[in-house]
Amino acid sequence: VYPFWMKNMLFPIDIIWLDSAKRVVDIAADVPPCQADPCPRYTPSAKASYVLEVRAGDAARYGITPGDILR
């Protein structure tokens, strides 16, 4: 399980966690930059092998949902 925080980020992102089969196990959408310490942590609901950080809104824009397999 890989938690993330947004310290020193300047813009919001979507965080997409993938398992070893590249199946989406969770998405944190429109995660804002950290405003003050301690920064909130964003943790997936399941174990993941990979993480994608993309522009905020991209997961919804491309219809990416948990259970999808990314290629």
XYZ file of C-alpha atoms in Angstrom:
71
model
C 0.000 0.000 0.000
C 1.602 3.256 -1.151
C 0.270 6.419 0.502
C 1.068 9.769 -1.131
C 1.006 13.354 0.036
C 1.139 16.560 -1.974
C 3.923 18.482 -0.205
C 5.668 20.948 -2.542
C 3.196 20.286 -5.377
C 1.962 23.376 -7.197
C -1.173 21.983 -8.862
C -3.821 19.292 -8.231
C -3.493 15.806 -9.693
C -5.308 12.478 -9.971
C -3.503 9.558 -8.331
C -4.226 6.184 -9.951
C -3.051 3.011 -8.208
C -2.583 -0.192 -10.275
C -1.967 -3.807 -9.273
C 0.620 -6.076 -10.904
C -1.796 -6.841 -13.768
C -2.134 -3.058 -14.363
C -5.736 -3.165 -13.130
C -6.867 0.064 -11.472
C -7.375 -0.655 -7.770
C -8.166 2.901 -6.644
C -8.234 6.544 -7.744
C -7.838 9.737 -5.723
C -9.276 12.418 -8.003
C -8.451 16.132 -7.967
C -6.030 15.870 -5.053
C -5.107 19.430 -4.039
C -1.597 20.632 -3.142
C -0.778 20.552 0.556
C -1.581 23.858 2.254
C 0.030 23.212 5.662
C 1.969 20.567 7.582
C 1.103 17.890 8.320
C -0.051 17.160 4.783
C -2.977 14.755 4.319
C -2.026 11.288 3.049
C -3.893 9.621 0.207
C -3.915 5.830 0.577
C -5.416 3.279 -1.831
C -8.105 0.889 -0.688
C -6.052 -2.100 -1.942
C -2.419 -3.066 -2.445
C -0.830 -1.639 -5.585
C 2.305 -2.299 -7.625
C 2.249 0.902 -9.690
C 1.056 4.476 -9.353
C 0.240 7.015 -12.042
C 0.090 10.726 -11.255
C -1.805 12.591 -13.986
C -3.407 16.000 -14.430
C -6.419 16.568 -12.207
C -9.524 15.471 -14.064
C -7.761 13.098 -16.479
C -9.165 9.957 -14.822
C -12.719 11.237 -15.350
C -11.906 12.750 -18.757
C -10.716 9.372 -20.059
C -13.321 7.324 -18.166
C -10.774 5.497 -15.987
C -12.466 3.667 -13.126
C -11.440 0.989 -10.590
C -11.354 -2.404 -12.287
C -10.136 -1.060 -15.634
C -6.934 -2.516 -17.059
C -4.524 0.076 -18.455
C -2.273 -0.678 -21.394
